[in-house]
Coordinates of C-alpha atoms in Angstrom, one line a residue:
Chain A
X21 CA -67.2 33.6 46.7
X22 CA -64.3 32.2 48.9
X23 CA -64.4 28.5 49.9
X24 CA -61.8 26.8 51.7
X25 CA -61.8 23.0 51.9
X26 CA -59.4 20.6 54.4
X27 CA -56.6 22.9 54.0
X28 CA -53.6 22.4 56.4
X29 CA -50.8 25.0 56.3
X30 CA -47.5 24.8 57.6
X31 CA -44.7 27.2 58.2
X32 CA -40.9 25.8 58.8
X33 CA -42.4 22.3 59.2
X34 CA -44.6 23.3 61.8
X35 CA -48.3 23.1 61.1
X36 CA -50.2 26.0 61.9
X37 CA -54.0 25.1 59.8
X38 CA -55.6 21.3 60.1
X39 CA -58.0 20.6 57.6
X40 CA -59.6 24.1 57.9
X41 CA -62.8 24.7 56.5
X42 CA -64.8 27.9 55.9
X43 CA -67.2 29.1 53.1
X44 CA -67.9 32.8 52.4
X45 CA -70.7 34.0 50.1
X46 CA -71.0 37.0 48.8
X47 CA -72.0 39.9 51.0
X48 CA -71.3 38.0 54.0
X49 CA -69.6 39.2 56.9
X50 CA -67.3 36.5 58.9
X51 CA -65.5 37.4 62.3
X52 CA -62.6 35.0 63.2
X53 CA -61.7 35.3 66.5
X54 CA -59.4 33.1 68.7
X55 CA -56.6 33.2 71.1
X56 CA -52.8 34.4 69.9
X57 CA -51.2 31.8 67.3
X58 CA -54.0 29.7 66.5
X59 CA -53.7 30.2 63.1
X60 CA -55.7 33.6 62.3
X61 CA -53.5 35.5 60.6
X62 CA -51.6 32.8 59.3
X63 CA -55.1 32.1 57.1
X64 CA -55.1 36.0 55.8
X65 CA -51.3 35.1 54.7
X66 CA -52.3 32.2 52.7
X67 CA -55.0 33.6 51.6
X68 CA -52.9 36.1 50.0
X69 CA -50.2 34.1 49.0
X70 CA -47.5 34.9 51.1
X71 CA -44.6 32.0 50.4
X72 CA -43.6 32.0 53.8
X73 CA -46.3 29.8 54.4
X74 CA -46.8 26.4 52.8
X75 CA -50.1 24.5 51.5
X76 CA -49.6 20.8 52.7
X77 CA -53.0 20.1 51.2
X78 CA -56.4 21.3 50.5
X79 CA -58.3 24.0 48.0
X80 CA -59.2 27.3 48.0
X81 CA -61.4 28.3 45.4
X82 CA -62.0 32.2 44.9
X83 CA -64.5 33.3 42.4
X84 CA -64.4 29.6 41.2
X85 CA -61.1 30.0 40.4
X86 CA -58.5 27.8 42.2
X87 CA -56.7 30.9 44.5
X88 CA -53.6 29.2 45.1
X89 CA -52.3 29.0 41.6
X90 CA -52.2 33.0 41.5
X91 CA -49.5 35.0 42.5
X92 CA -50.5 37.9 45.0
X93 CA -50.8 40.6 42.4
X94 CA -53.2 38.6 40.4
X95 CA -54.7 37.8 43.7
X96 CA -55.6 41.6 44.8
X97 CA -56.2 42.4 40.8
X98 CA -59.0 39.6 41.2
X99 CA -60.3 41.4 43.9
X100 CA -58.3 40.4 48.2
X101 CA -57.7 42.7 50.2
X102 CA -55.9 42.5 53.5
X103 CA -55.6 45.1 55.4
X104 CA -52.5 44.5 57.5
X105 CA -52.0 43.7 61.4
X106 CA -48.3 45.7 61.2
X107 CA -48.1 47.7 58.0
X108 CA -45.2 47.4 56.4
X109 CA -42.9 50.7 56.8
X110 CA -41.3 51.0 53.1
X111 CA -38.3 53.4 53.0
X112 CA -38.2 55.6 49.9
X113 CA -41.7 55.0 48.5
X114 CA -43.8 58.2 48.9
X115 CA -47.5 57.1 49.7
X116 CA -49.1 58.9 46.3
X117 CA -46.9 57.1 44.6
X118 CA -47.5 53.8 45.6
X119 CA -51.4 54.5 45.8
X120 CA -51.4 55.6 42.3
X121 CA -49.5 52.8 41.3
X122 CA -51.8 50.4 42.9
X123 CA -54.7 52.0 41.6
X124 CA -53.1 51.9 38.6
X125 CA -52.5 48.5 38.4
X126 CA -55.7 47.6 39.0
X127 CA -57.5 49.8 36.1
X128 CA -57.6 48.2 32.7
X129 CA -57.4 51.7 31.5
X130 CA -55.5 54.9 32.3
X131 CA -55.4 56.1 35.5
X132 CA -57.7 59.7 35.7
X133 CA -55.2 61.6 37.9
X134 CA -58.0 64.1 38.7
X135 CA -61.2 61.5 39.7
X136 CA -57.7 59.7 41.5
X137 CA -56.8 63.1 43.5
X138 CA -60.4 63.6 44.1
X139 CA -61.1 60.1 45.9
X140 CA -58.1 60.6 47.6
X141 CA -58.9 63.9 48.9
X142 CA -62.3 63.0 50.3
X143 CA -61.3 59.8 51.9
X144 CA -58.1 61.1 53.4
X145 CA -61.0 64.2 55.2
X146 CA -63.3 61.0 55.8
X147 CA -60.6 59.5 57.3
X148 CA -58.9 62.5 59.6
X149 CA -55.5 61.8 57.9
X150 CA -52.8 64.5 57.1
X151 CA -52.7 65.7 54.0
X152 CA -49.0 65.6 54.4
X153 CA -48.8 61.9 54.9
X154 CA -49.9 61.1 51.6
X155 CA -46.2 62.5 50.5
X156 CA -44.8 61.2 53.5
X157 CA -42.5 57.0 52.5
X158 CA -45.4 54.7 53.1
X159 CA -46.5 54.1 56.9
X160 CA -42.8 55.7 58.0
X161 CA -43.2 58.0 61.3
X162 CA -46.9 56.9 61.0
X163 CA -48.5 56.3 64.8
X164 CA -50.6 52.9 65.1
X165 CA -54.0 54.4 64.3
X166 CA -52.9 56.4 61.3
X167 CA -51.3 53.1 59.6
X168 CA -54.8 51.6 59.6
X169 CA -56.2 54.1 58.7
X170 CA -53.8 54.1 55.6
X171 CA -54.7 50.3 55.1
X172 CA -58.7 51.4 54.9
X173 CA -58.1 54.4 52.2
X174 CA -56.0 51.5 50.5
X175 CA -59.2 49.3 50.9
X176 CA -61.1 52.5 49.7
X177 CA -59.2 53.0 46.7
X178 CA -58.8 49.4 45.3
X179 CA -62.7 48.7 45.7
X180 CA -62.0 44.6 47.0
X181 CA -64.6 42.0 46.6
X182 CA -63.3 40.5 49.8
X183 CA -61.8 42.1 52.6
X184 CA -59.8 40.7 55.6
X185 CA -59.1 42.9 58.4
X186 CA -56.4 40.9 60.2
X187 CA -56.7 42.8 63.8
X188 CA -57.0 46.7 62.4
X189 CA -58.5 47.4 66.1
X190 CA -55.3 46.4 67.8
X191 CA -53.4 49.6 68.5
X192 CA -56.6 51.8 67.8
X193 CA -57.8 54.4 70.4
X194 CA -61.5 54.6 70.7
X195 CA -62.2 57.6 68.2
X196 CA -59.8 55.8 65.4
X197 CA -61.4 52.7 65.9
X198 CA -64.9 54.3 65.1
X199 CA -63.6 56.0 62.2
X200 CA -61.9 52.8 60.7
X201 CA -65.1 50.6 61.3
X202 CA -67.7 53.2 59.8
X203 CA -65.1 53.6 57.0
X204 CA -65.0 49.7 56.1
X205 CA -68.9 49.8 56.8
X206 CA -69.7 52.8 54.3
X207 CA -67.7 50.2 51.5
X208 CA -69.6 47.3 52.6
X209 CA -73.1 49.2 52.4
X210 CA -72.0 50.7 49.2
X211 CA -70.6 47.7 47.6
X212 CA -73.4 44.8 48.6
X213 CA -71.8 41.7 46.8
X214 CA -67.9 42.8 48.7
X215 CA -67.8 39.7 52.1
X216 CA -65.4 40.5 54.7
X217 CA -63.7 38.4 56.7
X218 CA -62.4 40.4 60.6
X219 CA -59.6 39.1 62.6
X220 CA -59.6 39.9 65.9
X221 CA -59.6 39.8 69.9
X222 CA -62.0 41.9 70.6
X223 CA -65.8 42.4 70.0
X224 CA -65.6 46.3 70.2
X225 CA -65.2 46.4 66.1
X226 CA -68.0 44.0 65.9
X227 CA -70.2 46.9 67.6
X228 CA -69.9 48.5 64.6
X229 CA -70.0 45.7 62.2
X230 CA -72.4 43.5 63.0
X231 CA -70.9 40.1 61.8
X232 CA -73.3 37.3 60.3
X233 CA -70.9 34.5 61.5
X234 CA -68.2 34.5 64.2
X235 CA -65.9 31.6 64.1
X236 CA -63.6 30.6 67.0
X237 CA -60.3 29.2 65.8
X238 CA -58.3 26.7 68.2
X239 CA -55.3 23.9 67.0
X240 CA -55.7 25.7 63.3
X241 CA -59.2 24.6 62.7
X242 CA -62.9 26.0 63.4
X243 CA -64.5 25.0 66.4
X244 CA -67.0 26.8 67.0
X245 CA -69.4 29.0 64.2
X246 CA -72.1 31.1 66.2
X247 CA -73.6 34.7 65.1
X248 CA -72.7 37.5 66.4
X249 CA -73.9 36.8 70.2
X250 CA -70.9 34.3 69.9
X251 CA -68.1 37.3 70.5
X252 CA -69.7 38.7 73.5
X253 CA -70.2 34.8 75.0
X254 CA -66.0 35.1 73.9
X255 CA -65.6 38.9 75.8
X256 CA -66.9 37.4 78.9
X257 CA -66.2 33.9 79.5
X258 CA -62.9 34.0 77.5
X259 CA -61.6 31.3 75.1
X260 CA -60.6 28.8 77.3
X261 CA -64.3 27.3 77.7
X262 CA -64.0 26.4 74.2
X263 CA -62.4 23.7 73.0
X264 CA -62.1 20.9 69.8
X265 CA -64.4 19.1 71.7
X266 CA -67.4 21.5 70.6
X267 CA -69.1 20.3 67.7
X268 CA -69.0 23.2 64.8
X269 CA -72.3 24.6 63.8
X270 CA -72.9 24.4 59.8
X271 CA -72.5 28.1 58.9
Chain B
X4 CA -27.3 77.6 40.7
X5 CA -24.7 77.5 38.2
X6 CA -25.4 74.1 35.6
X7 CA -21.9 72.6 34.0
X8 CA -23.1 70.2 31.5
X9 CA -19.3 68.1 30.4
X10 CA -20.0 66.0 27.2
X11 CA -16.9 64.3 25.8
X12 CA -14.7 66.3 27.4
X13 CA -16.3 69.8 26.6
X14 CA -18.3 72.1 28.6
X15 CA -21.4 72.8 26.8
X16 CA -23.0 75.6 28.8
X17 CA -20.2 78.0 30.2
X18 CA -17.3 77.7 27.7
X19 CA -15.0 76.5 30.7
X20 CA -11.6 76.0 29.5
X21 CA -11.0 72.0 29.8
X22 CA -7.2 71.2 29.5
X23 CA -5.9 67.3 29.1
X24 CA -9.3 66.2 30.9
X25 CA -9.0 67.9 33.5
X26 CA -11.2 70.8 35.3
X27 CA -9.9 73.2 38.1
X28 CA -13.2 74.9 39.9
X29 CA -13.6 77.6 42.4
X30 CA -17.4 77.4 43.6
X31 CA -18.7 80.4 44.1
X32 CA -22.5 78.9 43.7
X33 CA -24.2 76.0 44.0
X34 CA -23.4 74.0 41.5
X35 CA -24.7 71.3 39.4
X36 CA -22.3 69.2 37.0
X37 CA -23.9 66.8 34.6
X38 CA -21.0 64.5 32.9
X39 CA -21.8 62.5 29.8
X40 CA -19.2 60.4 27.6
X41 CA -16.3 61.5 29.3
X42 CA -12.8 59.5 29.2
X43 CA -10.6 59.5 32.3
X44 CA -11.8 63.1 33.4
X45 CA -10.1 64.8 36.5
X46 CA -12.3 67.7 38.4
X47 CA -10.4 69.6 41.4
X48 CA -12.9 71.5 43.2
X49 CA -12.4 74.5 46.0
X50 CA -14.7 74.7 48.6
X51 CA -14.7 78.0 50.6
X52 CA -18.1 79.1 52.0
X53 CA -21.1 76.7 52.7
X54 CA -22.0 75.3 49.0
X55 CA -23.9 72.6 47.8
X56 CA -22.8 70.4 44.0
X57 CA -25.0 68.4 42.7
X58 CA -23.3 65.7 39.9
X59 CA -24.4 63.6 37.8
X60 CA -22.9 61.3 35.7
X61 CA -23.4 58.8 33.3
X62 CA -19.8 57.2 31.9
X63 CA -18.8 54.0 30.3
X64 CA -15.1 52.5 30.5
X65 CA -13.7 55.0 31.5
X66 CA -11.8 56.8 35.1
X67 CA -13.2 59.8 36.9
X68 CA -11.0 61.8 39.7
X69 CA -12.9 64.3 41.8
X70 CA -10.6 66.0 44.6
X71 CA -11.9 68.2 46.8
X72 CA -10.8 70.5 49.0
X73 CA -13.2 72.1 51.9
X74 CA -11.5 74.8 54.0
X75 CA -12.0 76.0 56.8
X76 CA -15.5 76.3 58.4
X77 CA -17.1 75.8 55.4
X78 CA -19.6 73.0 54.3
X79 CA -20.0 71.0 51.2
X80 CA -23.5 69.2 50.5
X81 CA -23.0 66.7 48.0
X82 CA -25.2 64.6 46.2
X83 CA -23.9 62.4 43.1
X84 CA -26.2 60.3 41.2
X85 CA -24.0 57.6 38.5
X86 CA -25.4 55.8 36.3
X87 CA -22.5 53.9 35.2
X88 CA -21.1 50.9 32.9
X89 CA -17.6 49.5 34.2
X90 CA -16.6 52.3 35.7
X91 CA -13.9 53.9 38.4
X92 CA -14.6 56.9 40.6
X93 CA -11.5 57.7 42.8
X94 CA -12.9 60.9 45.3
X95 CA -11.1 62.7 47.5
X96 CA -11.6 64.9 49.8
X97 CA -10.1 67.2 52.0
X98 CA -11.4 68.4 55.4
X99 CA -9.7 71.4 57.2
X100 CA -10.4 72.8 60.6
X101 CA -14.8 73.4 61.0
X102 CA -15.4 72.4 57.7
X103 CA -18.1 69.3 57.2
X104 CA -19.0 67.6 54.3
X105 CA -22.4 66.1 53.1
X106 CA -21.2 63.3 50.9
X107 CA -24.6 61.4 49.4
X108 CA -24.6 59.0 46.5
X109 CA -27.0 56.9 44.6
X110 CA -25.5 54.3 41.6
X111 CA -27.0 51.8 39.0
X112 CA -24.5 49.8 37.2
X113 CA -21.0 48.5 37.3
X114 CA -18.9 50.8 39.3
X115 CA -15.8 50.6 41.7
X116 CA -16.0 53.5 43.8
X117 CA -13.0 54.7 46.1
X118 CA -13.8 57.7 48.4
X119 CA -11.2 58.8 50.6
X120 CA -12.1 61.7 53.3
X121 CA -8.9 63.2 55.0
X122 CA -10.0 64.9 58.7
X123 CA -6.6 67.1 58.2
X124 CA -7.6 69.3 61.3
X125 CA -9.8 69.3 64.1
X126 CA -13.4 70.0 64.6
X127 CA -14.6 68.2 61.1
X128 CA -17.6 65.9 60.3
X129 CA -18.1 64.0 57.3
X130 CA -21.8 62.1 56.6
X131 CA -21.3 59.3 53.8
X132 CA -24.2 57.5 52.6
X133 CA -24.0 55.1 49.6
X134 CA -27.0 53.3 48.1
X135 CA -26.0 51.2 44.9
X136 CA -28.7 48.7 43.1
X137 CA -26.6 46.1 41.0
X138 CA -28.3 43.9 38.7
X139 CA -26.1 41.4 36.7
X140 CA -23.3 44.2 37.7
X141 CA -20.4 44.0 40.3
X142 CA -20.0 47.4 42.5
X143 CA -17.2 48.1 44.7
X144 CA -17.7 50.5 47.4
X145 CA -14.2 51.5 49.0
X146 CA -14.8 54.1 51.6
X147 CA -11.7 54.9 53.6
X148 CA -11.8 57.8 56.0
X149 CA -8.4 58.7 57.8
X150 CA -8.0 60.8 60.9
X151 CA -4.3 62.2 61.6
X152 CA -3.1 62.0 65.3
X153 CA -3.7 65.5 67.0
X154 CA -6.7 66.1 65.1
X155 CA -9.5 66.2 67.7
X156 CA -13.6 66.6 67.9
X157 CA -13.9 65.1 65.0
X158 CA -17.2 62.9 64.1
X159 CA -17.4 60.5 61.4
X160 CA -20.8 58.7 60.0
X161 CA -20.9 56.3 57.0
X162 CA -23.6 54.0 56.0
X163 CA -23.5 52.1 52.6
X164 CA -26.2 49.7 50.6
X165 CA -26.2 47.8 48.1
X166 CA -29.2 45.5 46.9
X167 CA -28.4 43.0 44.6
X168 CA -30.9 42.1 42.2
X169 CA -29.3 39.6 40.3
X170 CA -26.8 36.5 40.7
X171 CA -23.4 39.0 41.3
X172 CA -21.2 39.7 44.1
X173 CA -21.0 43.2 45.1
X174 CA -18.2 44.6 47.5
X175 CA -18.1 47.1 50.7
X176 CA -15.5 47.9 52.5
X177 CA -15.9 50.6 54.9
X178 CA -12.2 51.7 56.1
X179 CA -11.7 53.9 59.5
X180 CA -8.3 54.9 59.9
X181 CA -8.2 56.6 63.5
X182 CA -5.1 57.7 65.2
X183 CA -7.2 60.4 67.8
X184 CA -8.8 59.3 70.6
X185 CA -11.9 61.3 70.7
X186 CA -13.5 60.5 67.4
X187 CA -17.0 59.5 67.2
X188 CA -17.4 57.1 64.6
X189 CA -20.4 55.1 63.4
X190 CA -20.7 53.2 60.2
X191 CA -23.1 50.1 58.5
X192 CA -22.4 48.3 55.7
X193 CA -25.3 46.3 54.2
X194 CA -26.1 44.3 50.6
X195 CA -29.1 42.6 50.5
X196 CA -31.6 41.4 48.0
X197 CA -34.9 42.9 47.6
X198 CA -37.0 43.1 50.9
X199 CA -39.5 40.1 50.6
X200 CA -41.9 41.6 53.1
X201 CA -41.9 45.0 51.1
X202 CA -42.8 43.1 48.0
X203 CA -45.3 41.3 49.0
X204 CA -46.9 44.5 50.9
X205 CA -46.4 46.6 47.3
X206 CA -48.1 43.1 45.4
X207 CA -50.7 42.4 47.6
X208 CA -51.8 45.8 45.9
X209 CA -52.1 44.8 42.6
X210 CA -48.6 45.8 41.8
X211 CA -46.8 43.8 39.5
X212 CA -43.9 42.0 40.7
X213 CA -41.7 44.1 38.5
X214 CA -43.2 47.5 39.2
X215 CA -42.7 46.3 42.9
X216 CA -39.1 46.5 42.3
X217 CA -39.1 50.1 40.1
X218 CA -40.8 51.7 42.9
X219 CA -38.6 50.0 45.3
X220 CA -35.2 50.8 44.3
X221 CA -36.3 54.4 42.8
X222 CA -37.0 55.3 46.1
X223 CA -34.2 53.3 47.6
X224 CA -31.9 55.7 45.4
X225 CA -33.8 59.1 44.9
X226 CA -34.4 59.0 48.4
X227 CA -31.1 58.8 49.3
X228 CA -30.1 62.0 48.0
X229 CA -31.0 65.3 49.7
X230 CA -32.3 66.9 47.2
X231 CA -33.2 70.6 46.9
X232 CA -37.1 70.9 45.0
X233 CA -34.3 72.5 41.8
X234 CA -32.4 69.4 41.9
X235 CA -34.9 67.1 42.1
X236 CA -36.5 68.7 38.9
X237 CA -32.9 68.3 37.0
X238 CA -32.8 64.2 38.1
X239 CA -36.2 63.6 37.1
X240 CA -35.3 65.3 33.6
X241 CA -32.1 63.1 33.5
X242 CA -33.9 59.6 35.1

């Protein structure tokens, strides 16, 4: 589905990815996990195309189609989703609105306001979110949990092939965290073929969904590819025992 | 809410007597004023209890005066939506002792926009919050709020955008003329392109680049406006 080959990223000159490597089939699960500014999110960024960031060299194929001569529209119509460390906080645009509009956009035909309201209705109940934010500017006087919460009925809605969850536990109390994860699980169960790539710190997410690869990210390149045992190795020894020196296991 | 609908030059709806482009109004209701094809049109406007105007207007080449006169404690909410092509709105208003005014406005196109607020006594408040979206156009914001000497407690709060979305040059000035010492006085003054960050958070949904910036800058100027659920129907029937 995804495969990423020597790719080295930089942003304002400085390089943040070295000849980074990863393959993702489909229906596979991949936890990326490493310490702050490594390069984690800085791979869910590029791997949505935002031009902040630039390719110095390398492929990403996605769907066999070379990824990085998309835009990021035709990247989430051709099925990425990220799910956002800090959702954006967008003054003026009602939530509905912009929900409706992505669904929209992604329909070849007309959008069916009433299967629309009805999707929304349920996954806002599945979720425990207001009903008033949904006419509330997007993510605006939204606490931490309930803006990724938002990001997973956006996931919901827009039925991705692949998902990145770029840390959606930070800022999550125990009970939001458990919604989220059984949320993005339910998809995953329900949609086989969708891979998922999570982002994070912290095994606790990985309680929930157990990942069939966990990567450890150091100097912008894999180091270390374990399963899922790997993140509790991380939870109590830390990151530090790890270094380029490991040799990477063939995922 | 009373609805005066002004197409070149005549009042469609309430057979108000228009005299040499210009209209003399004593609000005794809310009111909503929708002004189409007009030519250098004058409107003086009395405020006496707490009211709210809603206008809208949608001119080409041409001047439009609004003067207004709040008295005493009395409130004026008003929202003004323009949709302009080269033109000039010169607004006054007058503030007298416990009166406040509302003063909200949202424009697309080419317009030079003068607002003068006069804090004639003490105890007055305006709020002033411009939101312009220029494409290929040049807008003029001239805001110039004046406070006489002697006129105390008074509290003063501007805040003007623009966002440019093509190669132009757009204009703010925010003017404070103080001569009290107790004023409060706040004011911004920003013109920007597009936020990048929104963009890509609106695209990385499947949203087209351009529908990105529709749903961007209709909230950026609907949003601005305080809006009653009746109003709001009227600008979606006009937008």
């Amino acid at each position: 589905m995804l495969k990423i080959s020597n790719l080295s990223v930089s942003v304002e000159d400085k390089q943040i990815l070295k000849d980074f490597d990863l393959n993702i089939k489909p229906g596979e699960i991949h936890a990326i996990m490493g310490p702050n500014g490594v390069g984690k999110s800085t791979l869910s960024r590029v791997l949505m195309g935002d031009n902040h960031y630039k390719i110095d060299s390398g492929e990403i194929t996605f769907l066999d189609e070379d990824l990085t001569k998309l835009k990021v529209d035709e990247r989430a119509k051709k099925g990425i989703f990220i799910a956002y460390q800090h959702p954006r906080e967008i003054e003026g645009v009602n939530n509905i609105d912009f929900l409706k509009a992505a669904v929209d956009s992604k329909n070849d035909e007309p959008l069916n306001l009433f299967k629309f309201a009805t999707e929304v209705e349920n996954l806002t109940k599945e979720l425990k979110l207001k009903d008033g934010m949904l006419y509330r500017n997007i993510n605006q006087g939204f606490s931490g949990g309930e803006k990724k919460k938002n990001e997973i009925l956006q996931m919901r809605l827009l039925k991705p092939k692949l998902v990145i969850l770029d840390e959606i536990d930070s800022g999550l109390d125990v009970d939001s965290l458990k919604i989220v994860a059984l949320s993005t699980l339910d998809y995953i169960k329900e949609n086989k073929d969708t891979s998922l790539i999570i982002i994070t710190h912290y095994p606790r997410i990985l309680e929930y969904i157990k990942p069939d690869y966990v990567h450890i990210i150091k100097d912008g390149k894999i180091i270390k590819t374990s399963d899922a045992s790997l993140a509790f190795e991380i939870e109590k020894e830390g990151f530090s025992k790890f270094s380029t020196n490991d040799i990477k296991e063939k995922s | 809410m009373n609805i005066l609908n002004i197409v070149d030059g005549k009042e469609l709806n309430n057979n108000l007597k228009i005299k040499n482009n210009k209209l003399d109004l004593e609000i005794k209701e809310d009111l909503y004023i929708k002004l189409d094809s007009i030519k250098d049109f004058k409107i003086n406007i009395k405020v006496k209890e707490d009211k709210r105007i809603f206008l809208i207007s949608n001119i080409d080449n041409s001047k439009l005066e609004i003067n207004i006169e709040i008295n005493k404690n009395s409130n004026l909410i008003f929202n003004y939506y323009s949709k302009n092509k080269n033109a000039i709105c010169n607004i006054n208003i007058d503030l007298y002792e416990n009166s406040k005014i509302e003063y909200y406005y949202s424009t697309i196109g080419t317009v030079t926009k003068n607002l003068t607020i006069n804090h004639n006594d003490k105890n007055t408040t305006s709020i002033v919050r411009n939101h312009g979206i220029s494409n290929n156009e040049k807008q003029e914001f001239n805001i110039i709020e004046k406070i006489y000497k002697n006129v105390s407690n008074s509290k003063l709060k501007q805040a003007s955008k623009i966002i440019n979305l093509g190669d132009n040059y757009s204009t703010i000035r925010p003017i404070m003329l103080i001569s009290n010492d107790d004023t409060e006085a706040t004011h911004s003054s920003i013109i920007c392109p597009v936020n990048n960050d929104d963009m890509l958070y609106l695209m990385s949904r499947g949203i087209s680049y351009n529908d990105s910036v529709k749903l961007l800058t209709y909230g950026f100027l609907v949003n601005n406006l305080e809006l009653t659920e009746e109003e709001k129907k009227l600008l979606d029937t006009y937008i």
